[in-house]
XYZ file of C-alpha atoms in Angstrom:
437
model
C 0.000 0.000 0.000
C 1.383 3.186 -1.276
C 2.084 6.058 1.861
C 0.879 9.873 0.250
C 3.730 11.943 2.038
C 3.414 14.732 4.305
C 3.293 18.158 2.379
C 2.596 21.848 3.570
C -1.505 20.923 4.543
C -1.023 17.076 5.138
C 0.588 15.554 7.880
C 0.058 11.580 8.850
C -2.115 11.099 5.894
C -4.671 13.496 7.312
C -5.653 16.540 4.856
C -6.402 19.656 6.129
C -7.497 21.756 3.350
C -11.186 22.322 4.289
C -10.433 23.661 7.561
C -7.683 25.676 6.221
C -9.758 27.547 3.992
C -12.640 27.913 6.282
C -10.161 29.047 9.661
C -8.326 31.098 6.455
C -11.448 33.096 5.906
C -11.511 34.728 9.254
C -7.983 36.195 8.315
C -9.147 38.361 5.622
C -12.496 38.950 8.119
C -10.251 41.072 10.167
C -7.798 42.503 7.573
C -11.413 44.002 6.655
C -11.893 45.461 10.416
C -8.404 46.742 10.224
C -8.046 48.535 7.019
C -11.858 50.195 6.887
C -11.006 51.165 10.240
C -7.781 53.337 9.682
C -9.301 55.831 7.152
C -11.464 56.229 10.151
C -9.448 58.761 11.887
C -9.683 61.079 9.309
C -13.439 60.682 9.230
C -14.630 60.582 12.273
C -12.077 63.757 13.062
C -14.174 65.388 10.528
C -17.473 64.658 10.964
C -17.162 65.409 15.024
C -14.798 68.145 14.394
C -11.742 67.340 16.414
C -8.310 67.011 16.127
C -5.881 64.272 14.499
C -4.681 63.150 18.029
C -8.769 62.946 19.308
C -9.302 60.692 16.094
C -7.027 58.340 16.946
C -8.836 57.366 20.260
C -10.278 55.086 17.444
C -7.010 53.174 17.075
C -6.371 53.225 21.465
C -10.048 51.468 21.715
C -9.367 49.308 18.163
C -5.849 47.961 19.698
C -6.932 48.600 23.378
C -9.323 45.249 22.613
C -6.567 43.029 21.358
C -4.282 43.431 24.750
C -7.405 42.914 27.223
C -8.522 39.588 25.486
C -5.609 37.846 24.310
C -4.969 35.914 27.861
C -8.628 35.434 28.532
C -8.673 34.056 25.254
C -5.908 31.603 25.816
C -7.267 30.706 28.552
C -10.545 29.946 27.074
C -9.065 28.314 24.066
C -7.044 25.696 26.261
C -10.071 24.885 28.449
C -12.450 24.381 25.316
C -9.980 24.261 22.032
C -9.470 26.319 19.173
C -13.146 25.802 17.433
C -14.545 27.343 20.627
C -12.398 30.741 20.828
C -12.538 30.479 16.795
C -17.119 31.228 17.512
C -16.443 32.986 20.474
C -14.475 35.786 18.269
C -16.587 35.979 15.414
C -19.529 36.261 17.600
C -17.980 39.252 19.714
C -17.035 40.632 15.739
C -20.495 40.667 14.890
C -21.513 41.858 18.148
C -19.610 44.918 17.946
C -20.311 45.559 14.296
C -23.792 45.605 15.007
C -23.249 48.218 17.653
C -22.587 50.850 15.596
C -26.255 51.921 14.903
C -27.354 52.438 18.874
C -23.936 54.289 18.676
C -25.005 56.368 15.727
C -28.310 56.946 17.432
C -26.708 59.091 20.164
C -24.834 61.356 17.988
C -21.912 60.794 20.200
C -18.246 59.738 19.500
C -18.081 57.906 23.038
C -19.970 54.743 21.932
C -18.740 54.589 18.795
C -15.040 53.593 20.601
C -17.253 51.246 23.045
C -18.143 49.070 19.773
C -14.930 49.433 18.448
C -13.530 47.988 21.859
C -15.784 44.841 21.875
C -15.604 44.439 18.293
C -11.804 44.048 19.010
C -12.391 41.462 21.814
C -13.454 39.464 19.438
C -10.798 39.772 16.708
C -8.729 39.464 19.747
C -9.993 36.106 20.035
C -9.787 34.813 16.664
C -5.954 35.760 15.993
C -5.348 33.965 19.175
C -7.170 31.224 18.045
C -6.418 30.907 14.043
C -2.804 31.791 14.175
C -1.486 28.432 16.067
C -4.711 26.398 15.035
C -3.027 27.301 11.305
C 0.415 26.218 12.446
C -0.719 22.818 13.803
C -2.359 21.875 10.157
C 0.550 19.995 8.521
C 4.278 19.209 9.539
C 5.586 21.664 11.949
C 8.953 22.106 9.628
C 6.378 23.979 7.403
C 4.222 26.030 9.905
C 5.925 29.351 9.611
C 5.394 29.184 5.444
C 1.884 28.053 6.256
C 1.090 30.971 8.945
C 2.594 33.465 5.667
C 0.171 31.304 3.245
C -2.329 31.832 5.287
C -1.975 35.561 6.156
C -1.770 36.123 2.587
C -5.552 36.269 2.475
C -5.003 38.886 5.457
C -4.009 41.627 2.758
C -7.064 40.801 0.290
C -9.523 41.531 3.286
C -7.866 44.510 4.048
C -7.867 45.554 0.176
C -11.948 45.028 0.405
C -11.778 47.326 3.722
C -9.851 49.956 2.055
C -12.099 49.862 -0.928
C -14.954 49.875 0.994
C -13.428 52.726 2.889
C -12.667 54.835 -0.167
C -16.256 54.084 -2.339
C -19.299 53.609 0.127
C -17.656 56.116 3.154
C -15.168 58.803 2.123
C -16.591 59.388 -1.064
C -20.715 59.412 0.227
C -19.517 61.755 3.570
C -20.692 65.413 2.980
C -17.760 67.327 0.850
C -17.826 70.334 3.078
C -13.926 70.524 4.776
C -12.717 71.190 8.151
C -12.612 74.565 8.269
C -16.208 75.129 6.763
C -17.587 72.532 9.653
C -16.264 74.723 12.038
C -18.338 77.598 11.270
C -21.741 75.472 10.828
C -23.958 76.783 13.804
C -25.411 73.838 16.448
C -28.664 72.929 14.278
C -26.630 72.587 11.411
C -24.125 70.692 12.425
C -25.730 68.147 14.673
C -27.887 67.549 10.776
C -24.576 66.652 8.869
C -22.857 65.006 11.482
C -26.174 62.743 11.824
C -26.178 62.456 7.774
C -22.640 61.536 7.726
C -22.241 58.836 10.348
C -25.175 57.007 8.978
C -22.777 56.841 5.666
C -20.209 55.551 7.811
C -22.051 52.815 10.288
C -24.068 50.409 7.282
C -20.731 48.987 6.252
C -20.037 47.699 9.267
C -23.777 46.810 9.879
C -23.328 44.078 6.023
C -19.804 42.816 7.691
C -21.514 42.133 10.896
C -24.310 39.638 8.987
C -21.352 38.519 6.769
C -19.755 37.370 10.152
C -22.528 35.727 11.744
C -23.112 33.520 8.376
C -19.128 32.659 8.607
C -20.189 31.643 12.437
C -22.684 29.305 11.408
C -20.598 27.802 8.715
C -17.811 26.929 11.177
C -20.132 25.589 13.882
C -21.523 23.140 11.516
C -18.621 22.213 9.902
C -15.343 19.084 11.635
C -13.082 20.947 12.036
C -9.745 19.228 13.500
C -8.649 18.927 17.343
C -5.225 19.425 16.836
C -3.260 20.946 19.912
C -6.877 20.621 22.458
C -5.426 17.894 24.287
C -4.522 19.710 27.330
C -7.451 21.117 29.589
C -5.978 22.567 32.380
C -4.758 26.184 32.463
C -1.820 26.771 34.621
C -1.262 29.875 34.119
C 1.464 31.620 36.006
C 3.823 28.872 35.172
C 3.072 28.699 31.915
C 3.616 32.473 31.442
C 6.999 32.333 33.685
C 7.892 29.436 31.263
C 7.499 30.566 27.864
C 8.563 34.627 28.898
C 12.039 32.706 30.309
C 12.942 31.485 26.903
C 14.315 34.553 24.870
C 13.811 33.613 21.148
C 9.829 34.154 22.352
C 10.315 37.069 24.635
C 12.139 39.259 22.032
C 9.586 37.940 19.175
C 6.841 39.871 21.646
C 8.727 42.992 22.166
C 9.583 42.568 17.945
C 5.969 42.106 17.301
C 4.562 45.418 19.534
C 6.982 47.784 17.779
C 5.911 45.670 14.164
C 2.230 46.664 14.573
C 3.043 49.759 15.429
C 5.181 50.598 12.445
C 2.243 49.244 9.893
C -0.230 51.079 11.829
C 1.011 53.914 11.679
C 2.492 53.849 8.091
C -1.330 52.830 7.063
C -3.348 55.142 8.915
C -0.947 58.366 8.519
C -0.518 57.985 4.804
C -3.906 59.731 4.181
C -2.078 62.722 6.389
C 1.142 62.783 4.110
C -0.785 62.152 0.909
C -3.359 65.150 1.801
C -0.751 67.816 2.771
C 1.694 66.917 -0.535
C -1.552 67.246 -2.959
C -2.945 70.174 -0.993
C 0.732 72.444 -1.258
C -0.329 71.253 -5.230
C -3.249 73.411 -5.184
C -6.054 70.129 -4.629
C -8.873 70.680 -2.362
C -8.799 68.516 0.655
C -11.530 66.318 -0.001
C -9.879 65.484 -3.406
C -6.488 65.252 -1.875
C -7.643 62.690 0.309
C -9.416 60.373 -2.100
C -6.532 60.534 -3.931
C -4.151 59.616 -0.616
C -6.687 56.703 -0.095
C -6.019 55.328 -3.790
C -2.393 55.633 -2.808
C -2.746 53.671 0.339
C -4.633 50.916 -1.602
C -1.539 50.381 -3.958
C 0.359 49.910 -0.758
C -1.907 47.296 0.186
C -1.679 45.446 -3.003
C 1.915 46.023 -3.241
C 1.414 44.619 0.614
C -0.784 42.000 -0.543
C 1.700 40.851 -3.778
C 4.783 40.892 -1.531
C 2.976 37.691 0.952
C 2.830 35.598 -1.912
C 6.531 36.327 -3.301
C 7.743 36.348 0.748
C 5.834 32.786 0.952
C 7.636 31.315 -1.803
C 11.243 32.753 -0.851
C 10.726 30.819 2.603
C 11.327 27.912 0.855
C 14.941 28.976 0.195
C 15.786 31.473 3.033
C 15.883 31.331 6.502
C 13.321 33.125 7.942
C 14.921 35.156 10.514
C 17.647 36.597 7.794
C 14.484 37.386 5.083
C 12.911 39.370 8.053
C 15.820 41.453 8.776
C 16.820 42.155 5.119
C 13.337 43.634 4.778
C 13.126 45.326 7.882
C 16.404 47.383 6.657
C 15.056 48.090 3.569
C 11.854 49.246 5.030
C 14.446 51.546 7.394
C 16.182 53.128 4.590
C 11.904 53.870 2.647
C 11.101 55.726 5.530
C 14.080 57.386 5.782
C 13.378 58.504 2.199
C 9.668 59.524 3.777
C 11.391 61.727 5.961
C 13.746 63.569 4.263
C 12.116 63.525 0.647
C 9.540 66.362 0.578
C 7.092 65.558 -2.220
C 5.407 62.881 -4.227
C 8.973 60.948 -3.804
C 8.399 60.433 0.282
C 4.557 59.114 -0.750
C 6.310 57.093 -3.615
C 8.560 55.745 0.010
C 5.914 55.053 2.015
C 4.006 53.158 -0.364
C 7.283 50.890 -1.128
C 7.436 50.452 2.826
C 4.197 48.298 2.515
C 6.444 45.385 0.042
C 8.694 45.013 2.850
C 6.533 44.867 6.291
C 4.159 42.094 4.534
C 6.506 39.013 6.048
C 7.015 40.624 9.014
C 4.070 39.827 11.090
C 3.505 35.992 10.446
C 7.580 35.718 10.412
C 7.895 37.123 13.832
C 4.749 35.034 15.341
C 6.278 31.709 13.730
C 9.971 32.135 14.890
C 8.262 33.145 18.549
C 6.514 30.221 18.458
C 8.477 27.471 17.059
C 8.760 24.428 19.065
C 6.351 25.461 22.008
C 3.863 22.806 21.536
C 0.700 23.024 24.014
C 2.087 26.615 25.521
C 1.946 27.774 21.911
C -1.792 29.109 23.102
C -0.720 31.151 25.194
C 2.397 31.957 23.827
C -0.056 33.038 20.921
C -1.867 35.876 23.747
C 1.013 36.998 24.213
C 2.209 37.936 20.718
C -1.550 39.065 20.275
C -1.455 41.501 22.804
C 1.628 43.139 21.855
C -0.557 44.075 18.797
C -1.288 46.713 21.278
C 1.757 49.043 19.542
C -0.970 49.872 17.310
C -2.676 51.319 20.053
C -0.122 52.970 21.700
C 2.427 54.365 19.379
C -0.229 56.204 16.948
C -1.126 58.312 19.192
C 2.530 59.719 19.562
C 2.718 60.240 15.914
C -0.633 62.212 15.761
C 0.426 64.475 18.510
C 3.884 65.307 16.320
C 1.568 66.038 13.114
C -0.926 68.169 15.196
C 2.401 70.374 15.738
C 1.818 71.312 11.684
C 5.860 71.988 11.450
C 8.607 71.508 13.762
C 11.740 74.003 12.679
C 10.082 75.056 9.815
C 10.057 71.031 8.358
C 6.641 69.803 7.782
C 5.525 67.647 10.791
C 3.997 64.938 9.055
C 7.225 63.910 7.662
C 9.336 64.325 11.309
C 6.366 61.908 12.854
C 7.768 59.087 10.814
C 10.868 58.753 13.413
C 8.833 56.268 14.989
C 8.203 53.782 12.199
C 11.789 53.985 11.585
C 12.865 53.375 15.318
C 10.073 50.421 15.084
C 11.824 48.957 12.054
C 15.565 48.971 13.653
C 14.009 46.489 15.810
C 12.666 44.088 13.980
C 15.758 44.061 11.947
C 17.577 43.530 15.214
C 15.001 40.738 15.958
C 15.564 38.850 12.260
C 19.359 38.974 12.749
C 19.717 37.844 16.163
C 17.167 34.944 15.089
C 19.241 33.922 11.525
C 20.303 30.983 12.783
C 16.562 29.426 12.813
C 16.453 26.383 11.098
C 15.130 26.709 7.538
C 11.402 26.245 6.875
């Protein structure tokens, strides 16, 4: 009797291609949540008049949801198993999405970040879940190309958020800028701003039914028990053990200044884009259209890079593929810095080729090897997702400056994604010697 052979999504004769696809699906679920919800900032700053720093309070309750679930969900994951935590997260998805329209319905910016938080839990939930359920689908000498296979279908939800973004939000909102909002009287106002978020909230009201319908699907469907052997959920140790081993520890502190870098490259581009097509004589509402289209060719450029990245895995050792492109995405922001003009946005777009190995590379390499604590090694490398949350926030408050020494500030405020990349370059090189995947 002939033996078929192990390969990338078949290990001891079993194939896992059905759950792969299904558990693959709720990757480019939240690359949706995350790439509608970064042209956000810009929007909701409009349409409730505040500043660039206030409108990031989207991204501190977005990322803020991520860190306060990931250990629950660990914890809930190894009592129950992956299934469980994978329902659990799109049910706390839909949840929130559905929240938008009693948030709408107070005219109030408040609950909007309240649905944004528990909309988060539940993402929260399902990378802690999907990331290691992924990796224990075939050999483990394939898991980290796997995880990048499968995060390859991150990027095309995010495209669909971005376009979604773009066509059926920024476009619909009321064209009136800033400065004219300012002047509107109370009345007047309170009418647009009402008109504007009800643009804004029936996107996420169709994702939250296409969620629930993915929920069904999965609860129906067999889906494997890899890695839910163990019940019990020592915690403390467990933490202790996998934070004393320093290939993981570093991959955690790599990962919170990784997020932080795409984050902020993503959601300030709009800010960049704007001011280089406004100095060109554009309106603003035009300019930032026009930044949007830019930041969807960095997500496709993104989105095309995964694939290539996937296939170079086979012949590079991950750790040295994740440095080389963490130095090249150095020296593209350093080029967003200094180059004032449609050559810095040229930059920052080119910066999106080289950060789209960098987040499934880190988690892999972290994770390599930790069998059953892999679930909560998993938490931790999903909260330090919350560098999206934190370091944002920084780079607004350098861009509400407008200029620092007469250099426009929305170029200085790109220090930080180049500080963020020096360490995941020093990450990839100290981790070289990983054994090839």
């Amino acid at each position: 009797m002939k033996v078929k052979q192990d390969s990338i999504l078949r290990s001891n004769g079993v194939n896992y291609i059905v759950p792969f696809v299904l558990i693959t699906s709720c990757f480019a679920l939240w690359g949706f949540a995350n790439d509608i919800t970064n042209p956000m900032v810009k929007a909701f700053s409009k349409i409730f008049r505040m500043s660039v720093t206030d409108g990031t309070l989207i991204q501190v309750a977005f990322y803020g949801g991520y860190f306060a679930m990931a250990f629950p969900a660990a914890m809930f994951i190894r009592k129950y198993s992956y299934k469980a935590g994978v329902l659990l997260g799109l049910g706390l998805y839909g949840l929130g999405a559905f929240l938008f329209y009693p948030a709408m319905l107070t005219g109030m910016y408040f609950p909007f970040l309240i649905a944004y938080f528990i909309l988060t839990c539940g993402l929260s939930f399902l990378e802690t879940s999907c990331n290691p359920y992924i990796l224990t689908m075939g050999p483990e000498s394939s898991a980290t190309r796997r995880l990048n296979m499968a995060q390859c279908f991150n990027p095309m939800g995010s495209l669909l958020g971005m376009y979604v973004a773009m066509n059926f939000i920024q476009n619909s909102l009321d064209p009136m800028e800033t400065a004219e909002r300012a002047q509107l009287d109370t009345e007047s106002f309170a009418a647009l701003r009402d008109a504007d978020l009800w643009i804004l909230v029936k996107p996420y009201l169709a994702i939250g039914a296409v969620v629930v319908l993915m929920m069904v699907l999965i609860a129906i469907v067999s889906m494997p028990r890899n890695g839910d052997k163990q019940r019990t959920t020592a915690f403390l140790p467990t933490i202790r053990r996998i934070f004393s081993v320093p290939k993981y520890r570093e991959g955690v502190i790599a990962q919170f200044f990784y997020v932080g870098a795409q984050i902020m490259c993503w959601t300030f581009i709009i800010q960049y884009g704007t001011r280089i097509f406004m100095e060109q004589g554009m309106g603003e509402k035009d300019a930032e259209v026009l930044s949007q289209q830019y930041n969807i060719f960095a997500m496709i450029l993104f989105c095309s890079s995964r694939f290539i990245c996937t296939f170079l895995l086979k012949y590079f050792r991950p750790g040295a593929l994740l440095g080389t492109l963490a130095v090249a995405a150095g020296l593209l922001t350093l080029g967003v810095i200094f180059c004032n003009g449609i050559a810095g946005l040229y930059c920052l777009v080119g910066v999106s080729g080289c950060m789209s190995l960098m987040f499934p590379t880190i988690y892999g390499i972290a994770l390599e090897g930790m069998g059953e604590d892999a679930k909560f090694g998993a938490a931790g490398l999903i909260m330090a997702i919350l560098g999206g949350s934190v370091l944002p926030p920084l780079q607004a408050s350098i861009i509400d400056l407008g200029s620092v020494a007469g250099f426009p500030a929305v170029n200085i405020s790109f220090v930080l994604p180049l500080i963020c990349f020096v360490v995941v370059a020093a990450y990839g090189y100290r981790q070289k010697h990983f054994c090839q995947a």
